[in-house]
């Protein structure tokens, strides 16, 4: 039988150390809290010093408003703060720090020393060790504050064992400095490790700050655009990459709410959805999303590190991120194709404070630059061979397009007189070679046909009742999701009903008549919005029905495909790949060393 134990009040010294563990788990957390305080204090310069990854020493020096003797005498006590005073203040927080736990937690797990001076007052120093304070005593110090943390977790050896190597802790601290600096480009940050300057971030504009912070990436500012969208209770500021710049992970999709970096997969996913038509599968953009929202609509007080938040209008923000990015990429796509009469947009393209390089023309993501070896092998006197279409080609093309699941291209007897392009033929069984407006296009026939089919499917969402409804089971969470999305599914031609104790699929568009199982799987896994589910279905169907590599197209069928693809607003396949590469007359002449 277990021994009965009496409940008793913890010794304050023990309780304080338990509380410290909730806020301070490693040096990075100390950097986070101290930088929050420096930024809240209006600092324009912040220096961070580490020794042994912050285990031996962390020192943060700022030139903010500082503290006077009275403030300094209590700042290290639990729940002392200048930022809130009533419970209602928690729902109108406009500062990064607010709980009054940070310095008290540091004092409970390290040897703490604070020196501070406010305008018009003397500087004072206070030192805290094992809960006992010395000071404040007069000191010499310029306006601002210096906080020193020595021998982290010396009083909690169990916690110290879980720290990583000094190199790993240094890297984590540097990452935190960058994270804080991204949203405050007007503040100068210097980061030192072992008395060596490891990172210098001078005052800059938002794009310049990103380039400085991630110098190893060797970013060119021409590949970034800043967008601003004002939406009632919130504002979006995005610094996002063009489709020319992407990576194979989501690490550079970063979300900030009221200048705090947060973890919110739904908002990261919103960025991905915005780029869906412009990036290949498995590729992700660089996008820094800053959301400024009415404090009453967001709650940061649900996580010790303020890394998670509750957003009362999360769906609206999600939708607006998707639409803002899509609208920008669509506009840029049309501009890159020389269509100057683009539709008006509510977006503000911010460029007045950006590097001059941003004003240069963005290189086309699908622009092809021939290598020197290739250029040397090209004969300048080459003339395309004009020949009658092979009867075998025509027969094969008709066979390809006879499949009832593939849209049939009407084959005309002659090229349209209104064509503004010259078709030179098919090469490698993959590319259609087209000349138009002093530019040579190599069109990927599979990707092009995919996009044409995809656009046709988007207009074919009228629901058709199934002869026999298909029942399926879902978890409680997915059931709630379906309830909330019924009208959205219906708008996509997918009708769902609850009957007989289970959900049933009762109607689908004609295009999806053989995909019932796939649609149900998408719904059961709650893989995205109804629009995203149908987009994936469209992409899957388009890929299956499109002509493949090696399929030979007759002249007339190829021309019909070219007309349709050149008329598309988004010349990318449903998976985000460009449908063509292009080279201008001037580029081709330069490649073969011929004078233009």
Coordinates of C-alpha atoms in Angstrom, one line a residue:
X1 CA 0.0 0.0 0.0
X2 CA 1.4 3.4 -1.0
X3 CA 2.5 5.7 1.8
X4 CA 0.1 8.6 2.4
X5 CA 1.7 12.0 1.9
X6 CA 0.4 15.2 3.3
X7 CA 0.0 18.3 1.1
X8 CA 2.2 21.2 2.1
X9 CA 3.2 24.5 0.7
X10 CA 6.4 24.5 -1.3
X11 CA 9.4 26.4 0.0
X12 CA 9.4 29.7 -2.0
X13 CA 13.0 29.0 -3.1
X14 CA 12.0 25.7 -4.6
X15 CA 8.8 27.1 -6.2
X16 CA 10.7 29.9 -7.8
X17 CA 13.1 27.4 -9.4
X18 CA 10.2 25.3 -10.7
X19 CA 8.6 28.5 -12.2
X20 CA 12.0 29.5 -13.7
X21 CA 12.1 26.2 -15.6
X22 CA 8.8 27.1 -17.4
X23 CA 10.3 30.3 -18.8
X24 CA 14.0 29.6 -19.0
X25 CA 15.0 26.2 -20.5
X26 CA 18.2 27.2 -22.3
X27 CA 20.3 30.3 -23.1
X28 CA 18.1 31.0 -26.2
X29 CA 15.2 31.7 -23.9
X30 CA 17.2 34.3 -22.0
X31 CA 18.1 36.0 -25.2
X32 CA 14.5 36.0 -26.2
X33 CA 13.3 37.7 -23.0
X34 CA 16.1 40.2 -22.8
X35 CA 15.7 41.3 -26.4
X36 CA 12.0 41.7 -25.8
X37 CA 12.8 44.0 -22.9
X38 CA 15.3 46.0 -25.0
X39 CA 12.9 46.5 -27.9
X40 CA 10.1 47.5 -25.5
X41 CA 12.5 50.0 -23.9
X42 CA 12.9 51.7 -27.3
X43 CA 16.5 50.7 -27.9
X44 CA 18.1 51.6 -31.2
X45 CA 21.3 49.6 -30.6
X46 CA 21.6 46.2 -28.9
X47 CA 24.7 44.2 -28.3
X48 CA 24.7 40.5 -27.2
X49 CA 27.7 38.7 -25.8
X50 CA 28.0 35.0 -25.1
X51 CA 30.6 32.8 -23.5
X52 CA 30.4 29.0 -23.9
X53 CA 27.1 29.2 -25.7
X54 CA 25.6 31.4 -22.9
X55 CA 26.3 28.8 -20.2
X56 CA 29.1 30.8 -18.6
X57 CA 27.9 34.2 -19.6
X58 CA 25.1 36.1 -21.4
X59 CA 25.3 39.8 -21.5
X60 CA 22.8 42.1 -23.3
X61 CA 23.5 45.8 -23.6
X62 CA 21.0 48.3 -24.9
X63 CA 20.6 52.1 -25.2
X64 CA 16.9 52.1 -24.3
X65 CA 15.1 54.2 -21.7
X66 CA 16.6 52.3 -18.8
X67 CA 15.4 52.1 -15.2
X68 CA 15.8 54.4 -12.2
X69 CA 16.7 53.3 -8.7
X70 CA 13.2 52.4 -7.6
X71 CA 12.5 50.3 -10.7
X72 CA 15.8 48.5 -10.4
X73 CA 15.2 47.6 -6.7
X74 CA 12.2 45.4 -7.6
X75 CA 12.6 44.4 -11.3
X76 CA 14.0 41.0 -10.4
X77 CA 11.1 40.0 -8.1
X78 CA 8.3 37.7 -9.4
X79 CA 5.6 39.3 -11.5
X80 CA 6.9 42.8 -11.4
X81 CA 6.3 44.7 -14.7
X82 CA 5.6 48.1 -16.0
X83 CA 3.5 46.8 -18.9
X84 CA 0.3 45.6 -17.4
X85 CA -1.6 46.4 -14.2
X86 CA -5.1 44.8 -14.5
X87 CA -6.5 41.6 -15.9
X88 CA -8.0 43.6 -18.8
X89 CA -4.5 44.6 -19.9
X90 CA -3.8 41.0 -20.9
X91 CA -6.3 41.5 -23.7
X92 CA -4.8 44.7 -25.1
X93 CA -1.1 43.9 -25.0
X94 CA 1.1 46.0 -27.3
X95 CA 4.5 45.1 -25.9
X96 CA 6.6 42.0 -26.4
X97 CA 7.1 41.3 -22.7
X98 CA 4.3 41.6 -20.2
X99 CA 4.3 38.9 -17.5
X100 CA 7.0 40.1 -15.2
X101 CA 8.5 36.6 -14.9
X102 CA 11.7 36.9 -17.0
X103 CA 14.2 38.6 -14.7
X104 CA 12.8 36.7 -11.7
X105 CA 13.3 33.4 -13.5
X106 CA 16.8 34.4 -14.5
X107 CA 17.6 35.4 -10.9
X108 CA 16.4 32.0 -9.7
X109 CA 18.6 29.9 -12.0
X110 CA 21.8 32.0 -12.4
X111 CA 23.9 34.8 -11.0
X112 CA 22.2 38.0 -12.1
X113 CA 23.6 41.5 -12.4
X114 CA 21.7 44.5 -13.8
X115 CA 23.1 48.0 -14.4
X116 CA 20.8 50.6 -15.7
X117 CA 20.4 54.4 -16.1
X118 CA 17.4 56.4 -17.2
X119 CA 17.5 59.9 -18.7
X120 CA 18.2 62.5 -16.0
X121 CA 19.0 60.0 -13.3
X122 CA 22.1 58.3 -11.9
X123 CA 23.1 54.7 -12.9
X124 CA 22.6 51.9 -10.4
X125 CA 23.6 48.3 -10.1
X126 CA 21.8 45.4 -8.5
X127 CA 23.1 41.9 -8.1
X128 CA 21.1 38.8 -7.2
X129 CA 22.3 35.3 -6.2
X130 CA 20.4 32.5 -4.5
X131 CA 17.4 34.9 -3.9
X132 CA 19.5 37.5 -2.1
X133 CA 20.0 40.9 -3.6
X134 CA 22.8 43.4 -3.2
X135 CA 22.0 47.0 -4.2
X136 CA 21.0 49.1 -5.9
X137 CA 24.3 50.9 -5.6
X138 CA 25.5 53.9 -7.7
X139 CA 27.5 53.0 -10.8
X140 CA 28.8 54.4 -14.0
X141 CA 26.7 53.6 -17.1
X142 CA 25.3 55.4 -20.1
X143 CA 21.6 55.7 -20.7
X144 CA 20.2 52.2 -21.1
X145 CA 20.5 48.8 -19.5
X146 CA 23.1 46.0 -19.2
X147 CA 22.0 42.6 -18.0
X148 CA 24.5 39.9 -17.1
X149 CA 23.7 36.2 -16.6
X150 CA 26.5 34.1 -15.3
X151 CA 26.7 30.3 -14.5
X152 CA 23.3 29.4 -15.9
X153 CA 21.6 26.7 -13.9
X154 CA 24.4 26.5 -11.4
X155 CA 21.7 26.1 -8.8
X156 CA 19.7 23.5 -10.8
X157 CA 22.3 21.0 -12.0
X158 CA 19.6 18.6 -13.2
X159 CA 18.5 21.2 -15.8
X160 CA 22.1 22.0 -16.8
X161 CA 22.7 18.4 -17.9
X162 CA 20.1 18.8 -20.6
X163 CA 21.9 21.7 -22.3
X164 CA 23.5 21.0 -25.6
X165 CA 27.1 21.7 -26.6
X166 CA 28.3 25.3 -26.5
X167 CA 28.3 25.4 -30.3
X168 CA 24.7 24.2 -30.5
X169 CA 23.6 26.7 -27.8
X170 CA 25.4 29.5 -29.6
X171 CA 23.7 28.7 -32.9
X172 CA 20.3 28.7 -31.2
X173 CA 21.0 32.1 -29.6
X174 CA 22.1 33.5 -32.9
X175 CA 18.9 32.2 -34.5
X176 CA 16.9 34.0 -31.8
X177 CA 18.7 37.3 -32.5
X178 CA 17.9 37.0 -36.2
X179 CA 14.3 36.2 -35.4
X180 CA 13.9 39.3 -33.3
X181 CA 15.8 41.5 -35.7
X182 CA 13.7 40.6 -38.7
X183 CA 10.7 42.6 -37.4
X184 CA 12.8 45.5 -36.2
X185 CA 15.1 46.6 -39.1
X186 CA 15.6 50.1 -37.6
X187 CA 17.4 48.6 -34.6
X188 CA 21.1 47.8 -34.9
X189 CA 22.1 44.3 -33.5
X190 CA 25.6 43.0 -32.8
X191 CA 26.1 39.4 -31.7
X192 CA 29.4 38.3 -30.1
X193 CA 30.6 34.9 -29.1
X194 CA 33.9 34.4 -27.3
X195 CA 34.6 38.1 -27.9
X196 CA 34.3 37.7 -31.6
X197 CA 31.7 39.5 -33.7
X198 CA 29.6 36.8 -35.3
X199 CA 26.7 38.8 -36.6
X200 CA 26.3 42.5 -37.5
X201 CA 22.9 43.8 -38.5
X202 CA 23.0 47.5 -39.1
X203 CA 19.9 49.6 -39.5
X204 CA 18.3 48.8 -42.8
X205 CA 15.0 48.4 -44.7
X206 CA 13.0 45.2 -44.4
X207 CA 14.4 43.5 -47.5
X208 CA 17.9 44.6 -46.6
X209 CA 17.5 43.2 -43.1
X210 CA 16.6 39.8 -44.5
X211 CA 19.6 39.9 -46.8
X212 CA 21.9 40.8 -43.9
X213 CA 20.4 38.3 -41.5
X214 CA 20.8 35.4 -44.0
X215 CA 24.0 36.5 -45.7
X216 CA 25.0 32.9 -46.2
X217 CA 22.1 32.5 -48.6
X218 CA 23.5 35.2 -50.9
X219 CA 20.1 36.6 -51.6
X220 CA 19.6 39.1 -54.4
X221 CA 17.0 41.8 -53.5
X222 CA 15.6 41.6 -57.0
X223 CA 14.0 38.3 -56.0
X224 CA 12.0 39.8 -53.2
X225 CA 8.8 41.9 -53.2
X226 CA 7.1 43.6 -50.3
X227 CA 3.3 43.6 -50.2
X228 CA 1.0 45.4 -47.9
X229 CA -2.7 44.7 -47.4
X230 CA -5.0 46.6 -44.9
X231 CA -8.0 44.4 -43.9
X232 CA -10.1 46.1 -41.2
X233 CA -8.9 44.6 -37.9
X234 CA -5.6 43.5 -39.2
X235 CA -2.8 44.4 -41.6
X236 CA -0.6 42.1 -43.7
X237 CA 3.0 43.0 -44.5
X238 CA 4.7 40.3 -46.6
X239 CA 8.2 40.1 -47.9
X240 CA 8.0 37.2 -50.4
X241 CA 10.2 35.7 -53.1
X242 CA 9.3 35.5 -56.8
X243 CA 8.8 31.9 -58.1
X244 CA 12.4 32.1 -59.3
X245 CA 13.6 31.6 -55.7
X246 CA 12.5 28.6 -53.7
X247 CA 13.8 25.7 -51.6
X248 CA 12.8 22.2 -50.6
X249 CA 11.6 22.9 -47.1
X250 CA 9.3 25.3 -45.2
X251 CA 12.0 26.8 -42.9
X252 CA 11.9 30.2 -44.7
X253 CA 8.1 30.6 -44.4
X254 CA 8.0 32.6 -41.2
X255 CA 4.9 34.0 -39.5
X256 CA 5.0 37.0 -37.1
X257 CA 2.0 38.3 -35.2
X258 CA 2.4 41.8 -33.7
X259 CA 6.2 41.4 -34.2
X260 CA 6.4 38.0 -32.4
X261 CA 7.5 34.9 -34.3
X262 CA 4.8 32.2 -33.9
X263 CA 4.3 28.6 -34.8
X264 CA 1.1 28.3 -36.8
X265 CA 0.9 25.6 -39.5
X266 CA -2.4 26.8 -40.9
X267 CA -0.8 30.2 -41.8
X268 CA 2.3 28.5 -43.2
X269 CA 0.0 26.4 -45.3
X270 CA -1.8 29.6 -46.4
X271 CA 1.5 30.8 -47.9
X272 CA 2.0 27.4 -49.7
X273 CA -1.6 27.6 -51.1
X274 CA -0.8 31.1 -52.5
X275 CA 2.2 29.7 -54.4
X276 CA 0.4 26.5 -55.5
X277 CA 0.2 27.3 -59.2
X278 CA 3.7 28.8 -59.4
X279 CA 6.1 26.3 -57.7
X280 CA 6.7 22.6 -58.5
X281 CA 5.6 20.1 -56.0
X282 CA 7.9 19.8 -53.0
X283 CA 9.2 23.3 -53.4
X284 CA 8.5 26.2 -51.0
X285 CA 9.0 29.9 -51.2
X286 CA 10.8 32.4 -49.0
X287 CA 8.1 34.4 -47.3
X288 CA 8.1 36.5 -44.2
X289 CA 4.6 37.3 -43.1
X290 CA 4.0 40.1 -40.5
X291 CA 0.5 40.3 -39.2
X292 CA -0.5 43.4 -37.2
X293 CA -3.8 42.7 -35.4
X294 CA -6.0 44.4 -32.8
X295 CA -4.6 43.0 -29.5
X296 CA -8.2 42.2 -28.4
X297 CA -8.3 39.6 -31.2
X298 CA -5.2 37.7 -30.2
X299 CA -4.1 35.9 -27.0
X300 CA -0.4 35.3 -26.4
X301 CA -0.9 34.2 -22.9
X302 CA -1.3 30.5 -23.7
X303 CA 2.4 29.5 -24.0
X304 CA 5.4 30.2 -21.7
X305 CA 7.5 31.3 -24.7
X306 CA 4.6 33.1 -26.4
X307 CA 5.2 30.9 -29.4
X308 CA 1.6 29.9 -29.8
X309 CA -1.3 32.2 -30.1
X310 CA -5.1 32.1 -30.3
X311 CA -6.5 34.2 -33.2
X312 CA -10.2 35.0 -33.2
X313 CA -10.1 35.7 -36.9
X314 CA -7.7 33.1 -38.0
X315 CA -9.8 32.0 -41.0
X316 CA -10.0 35.5 -42.3
X317 CA -6.2 36.0 -42.0
X318 CA -5.6 32.6 -43.7
X319 CA -7.9 33.6 -46.6
X320 CA -6.3 37.0 -47.0
X321 CA -2.7 35.6 -47.1
X322 CA -3.7 33.2 -49.9
X323 CA -5.4 35.8 -51.9
X324 CA -2.7 38.5 -51.5
X325 CA 0.0 36.2 -52.7
X326 CA -2.1 34.8 -55.6
X327 CA -3.0 38.3 -56.7
X328 CA 0.6 39.4 -56.6
X329 CA 2.0 36.4 -58.5
X330 CA -0.8 36.7 -61.1
X331 CA 0.0 40.3 -61.7
X332 CA 3.7 39.7 -61.9
X333 CA 3.1 36.8 -64.3
X334 CA 1.2 39.1 -66.7
X335 CA 3.8 41.8 -66.4
X336 CA 6.6 39.4 -67.2
X337 CA 4.7 38.5 -70.4
X338 CA 4.5 42.1 -71.4
X339 CA 0.8 42.6 -70.7
X340 CA 0.9 46.1 -69.3
X341 CA -2.9 46.4 -69.0
X342 CA -3.1 44.3 -65.9
X343 CA -6.2 44.5 -63.6
X344 CA -6.1 46.9 -60.7
X345 CA -5.1 45.5 -57.4
X346 CA -5.6 46.5 -53.8
X347 CA -2.0 45.5 -53.0
X348 CA 0.6 48.1 -52.2
X349 CA 4.0 47.2 -53.7
X350 CA 6.4 48.8 -51.3
X351 CA 9.6 49.9 -52.9
X352 CA 10.4 53.4 -51.7
X353 CA 12.8 52.2 -49.0
X354 CA 14.1 49.1 -50.8
X355 CA 17.5 48.6 -52.4
X356 CA 18.0 50.1 -55.8
X357 CA 18.6 46.6 -57.2
X358 CA 14.8 45.9 -56.7
X359 CA 14.1 48.3 -59.5
X360 CA 15.8 46.1 -62.1
X361 CA 13.7 43.8 -64.1
X362 CA 13.2 40.3 -62.6
X363 CA 14.7 37.6 -64.7
X364 CA 12.1 35.2 -66.0
X365 CA 11.9 32.0 -64.0
X366 CA 11.7 30.1 -67.2
X367 CA 14.4 32.0 -69.1
X368 CA 16.8 29.6 -70.7
X369 CA 20.5 30.7 -71.0
X370 CA 22.4 28.3 -73.3
X371 CA 25.8 27.2 -72.1
X372 CA 29.0 28.1 -73.9
X373 CA 29.4 24.5 -75.1
X374 CA 25.9 24.4 -76.5
X375 CA 26.2 27.8 -78.1
X376 CA 29.4 26.7 -79.8
X377 CA 27.6 23.7 -81.3
X378 CA 24.8 25.7 -82.9
X379 CA 25.1 26.5 -86.5
X380 CA 24.3 30.2 -87.2
X381 CA 23.0 29.4 -90.6
X382 CA 20.4 26.9 -89.4
X383 CA 17.0 27.1 -91.1
X384 CA 14.0 25.1 -89.9
X385 CA 13.0 22.3 -92.2
X386 CA 9.5 22.6 -93.5
X387 CA 7.9 19.3 -94.4
X388 CA 4.5 17.8 -94.8
X389 CA 3.1 16.2 -91.7
X390 CA 3.8 12.5 -91.6
X391 CA 0.6 10.4 -91.9
X392 CA 1.9 8.2 -89.1
X393 CA 2.1 11.3 -86.8
X394 CA -1.5 12.2 -87.7
X395 CA -2.7 8.7 -87.0
X396 CA -0.9 8.6 -83.7
X397 CA -2.2 12.0 -82.6
X398 CA -5.8 10.9 -83.3
X399 CA -5.2 7.8 -81.3
X400 CA -3.9 9.8 -78.4
X401 CA -6.9 12.1 -78.4
X402 CA -9.5 9.5 -79.0
X403 CA -9.5 8.4 -75.3
X404 CA -12.9 9.4 -73.9
X405 CA -11.2 10.7 -70.8
X406 CA -9.1 13.2 -72.8
X407 CA -10.6 16.3 -74.2
X408 CA -10.6 16.2 -77.9
X409 CA -8.8 18.9 -79.8
X410 CA -10.6 19.8 -83.1
X411 CA -8.2 19.3 -85.9
X412 CA -8.5 22.1 -88.6
X413 CA -7.5 21.6 -92.2
X414 CA -5.1 24.6 -92.1
X415 CA -3.4 26.9 -89.7
X416 CA -5.5 29.8 -88.7
X417 CA -4.6 33.0 -90.5
X418 CA -4.9 34.9 -87.2
X419 CA -2.0 33.0 -85.6
X420 CA 0.6 35.4 -84.3
X421 CA 3.2 32.7 -84.0
X422 CA 5.3 30.4 -86.2
X423 CA 5.4 26.7 -85.3
X424 CA 8.7 25.1 -86.2
X425 CA 7.9 21.5 -85.1
X426 CA 8.4 19.0 -82.2
X427 CA 11.8 18.1 -80.8
X428 CA 12.9 15.2 -78.5
X429 CA 9.2 14.0 -78.4
X430 CA 8.7 16.6 -75.7
X431 CA 9.0 20.2 -76.8
X432 CA 7.0 22.2 -79.3
X433 CA 9.3 24.9 -80.9
X434 CA 7.5 28.2 -81.4
X435 CA 8.6 31.6 -82.6
X436 CA 6.7 34.7 -81.5
X437 CA 7.6 38.4 -81.1
X438 CA 11.4 37.9 -81.5
X439 CA 11.3 35.1 -78.9
X440 CA 11.8 31.4 -79.3
X441 CA 9.6 29.3 -77.0
X442 CA 10.2 25.6 -76.1
X443 CA 6.8 24.4 -74.9
X444 CA 6.7 21.3 -72.8
X445 CA 3.7 19.5 -74.4
X446 CA 2.8 17.5 -71.3
X447 CA 2.9 20.5 -68.9
X448 CA 1.1 22.7 -71.4
X449 CA -1.7 20.1 -72.0
X450 CA -2.0 19.5 -68.3
X451 CA -2.7 23.2 -67.8
X452 CA -5.2 23.4 -70.6
X453 CA -7.2 20.4 -69.2
X454 CA -6.9 21.9 -65.7
X455 CA -8.5 25.2 -66.8
X456 CA -11.3 23.3 -68.5
X457 CA -12.0 21.2 -65.4
X458 CA -12.3 24.3 -63.2
X459 CA -15.4 25.2 -65.1
X460 CA -17.0 21.8 -64.8
X461 CA -18.1 21.6 -61.2
X462 CA -21.8 21.1 -61.6
X463 CA -22.8 18.2 -59.3
X464 CA -24.3 15.0 -60.7
X465 CA -26.1 12.7 -58.3
X466 CA -24.6 9.3 -57.8
X467 CA -26.9 6.3 -58.4
X468 CA -25.9 4.9 -55.0
X469 CA -24.6 7.2 -52.2
X470 CA -21.2 6.1 -50.8
X471 CA -21.1 6.0 -47.0
X472 CA -17.8 6.6 -45.2
X473 CA -16.5 7.0 -41.6
X474 CA -14.7 10.0 -40.1
X475 CA -13.3 11.0 -36.8
X476 CA -15.1 13.6 -34.6
X477 CA -12.6 16.3 -35.7
X478 CA -13.2 15.7 -39.4
X479 CA -16.9 15.5 -38.8
X480 CA -16.8 19.0 -37.4
X481 CA -14.6 20.1 -40.3
X482 CA -17.2 18.7 -42.8
X483 CA -20.0 20.4 -41.0
X484 CA -18.3 23.8 -41.3
X485 CA -17.3 23.2 -45.0
X486 CA -20.5 21.8 -46.4
X487 CA -21.4 24.8 -48.5
X488 CA -17.8 25.1 -49.7
X489 CA -17.8 21.5 -50.8
X490 CA -21.1 22.1 -52.6
X491 CA -19.6 25.0 -54.5
X492 CA -17.0 22.5 -55.8
X493 CA -19.7 20.1 -57.0
X494 CA -19.1 17.7 -54.1
X495 CA -22.4 17.0 -52.1
X496 CA -22.0 15.4 -48.7
X497 CA -25.0 14.4 -46.4
X498 CA -25.2 12.9 -43.0
X499 CA -27.7 10.0 -42.9
X500 CA -28.0 6.7 -41.1
X501 CA -25.3 7.5 -38.6
X502 CA -22.6 8.2 -41.1
X503 CA -21.5 10.7 -43.8
X504 CA -22.3 9.9 -47.4
X505 CA -21.0 11.2 -50.7
X506 CA -24.2 11.7 -52.8
X507 CA -23.1 13.8 -55.8
X508 CA -19.9 14.6 -57.8
X509 CA -19.0 16.6 -60.9
X510 CA -18.7 14.5 -64.1
X511 CA -15.0 14.9 -64.2
X512 CA -14.6 12.9 -60.9
X513 CA -16.9 10.0 -61.7
X514 CA -14.1 7.5 -61.2
X515 CA -12.4 9.2 -58.3
X516 CA -14.9 8.6 -55.5
X517 CA -12.4 6.7 -53.3
X518 CA -9.7 9.4 -53.7
X519 CA -12.1 12.2 -52.8
X520 CA -13.3 10.4 -49.7
X521 CA -9.7 9.8 -48.7
X522 CA -8.9 13.5 -49.1
X523 CA -11.9 14.4 -46.9
X524 CA -11.1 11.8 -44.3
X525 CA -7.6 13.1 -43.9
X526 CA -8.8 16.7 -43.9
X527 CA -5.9 17.6 -46.2
X528 CA -7.1 21.2 -46.8
X529 CA -9.9 23.4 -47.8
X530 CA -12.5 22.1 -50.3
X531 CA -10.9 24.4 -52.9
X532 CA -7.5 22.8 -52.2
X533 CA -9.0 19.3 -52.4
X534 CA -10.5 19.9 -55.8
X535 CA -7.3 21.6 -57.0
X536 CA -5.4 18.5 -56.2
X537 CA -8.0 16.4 -57.9
X538 CA -7.9 18.7 -61.0
X539 CA -4.1 18.3 -61.0
X540 CA -4.3 14.5 -60.7
X541 CA -6.8 14.2 -63.5
X542 CA -5.0 16.6 -65.8
X543 CA -1.7 14.7 -65.4
X544 CA -3.4 11.5 -66.3
X545 CA -5.2 12.8 -69.4
X546 CA -2.5 15.0 -70.8
X547 CA -0.3 13.9 -73.7
X548 CA 2.9 12.3 -72.5
X549 CA 6.6 12.6 -73.4
X550 CA 7.1 10.7 -76.7
X551 CA 3.6 11.2 -78.0
X552 CA 3.9 12.6 -81.5
X553 CA 1.5 15.5 -82.3
X554 CA 0.6 16.4 -85.9
X555 CA 1.0 19.9 -87.0
X556 CA -2.6 21.0 -86.7
X557 CA -3.1 19.5 -83.2
X558 CA 0.1 21.1 -82.0
X559 CA -1.0 24.5 -83.3
X560 CA -4.3 24.2 -81.5
X561 CA -2.5 23.3 -78.2
X562 CA -0.1 26.3 -78.7
X563 CA -3.0 28.7 -79.3
X564 CA -4.6 27.6 -76.0
X565 CA -1.4 27.7 -74.0
X566 CA -0.3 31.1 -75.2
X567 CA -3.7 32.5 -74.2
X568 CA -3.4 31.2 -70.6
X569 CA -3.0 33.7 -67.8
X570 CA -0.8 31.4 -65.8
X571 CA 1.6 29.5 -68.1
X572 CA 2.5 26.9 -65.5
X573 CA 1.3 23.3 -65.1
X574 CA -1.0 22.5 -62.1
X575 CA 2.1 21.3 -60.2
X576 CA 3.8 24.7 -60.6
X577 CA 6.3 23.9 -63.3
X578 CA 6.7 26.4 -66.1
X579 CA 5.2 25.2 -69.4
X580 CA 7.8 26.7 -71.5
X581 CA 11.4 28.0 -71.6
X582 CA 12.2 31.0 -73.8
X583 CA 15.2 32.6 -75.4
X584 CA 15.1 36.0 -77.2
X585 CA 16.6 36.7 -80.6
X586 CA 19.3 38.8 -79.0
X587 CA 20.2 36.0 -76.5
X588 CA 20.4 33.5 -79.2
X589 CA 22.6 35.7 -81.3
X590 CA 24.9 36.3 -78.4
X591 CA 25.1 32.6 -77.7
X592 CA 26.5 31.9 -81.1
X593 CA 28.7 35.0 -81.1
X594 CA 26.7 36.7 -83.8
X595 CA 26.3 40.5 -84.0
X596 CA 22.7 41.5 -83.4

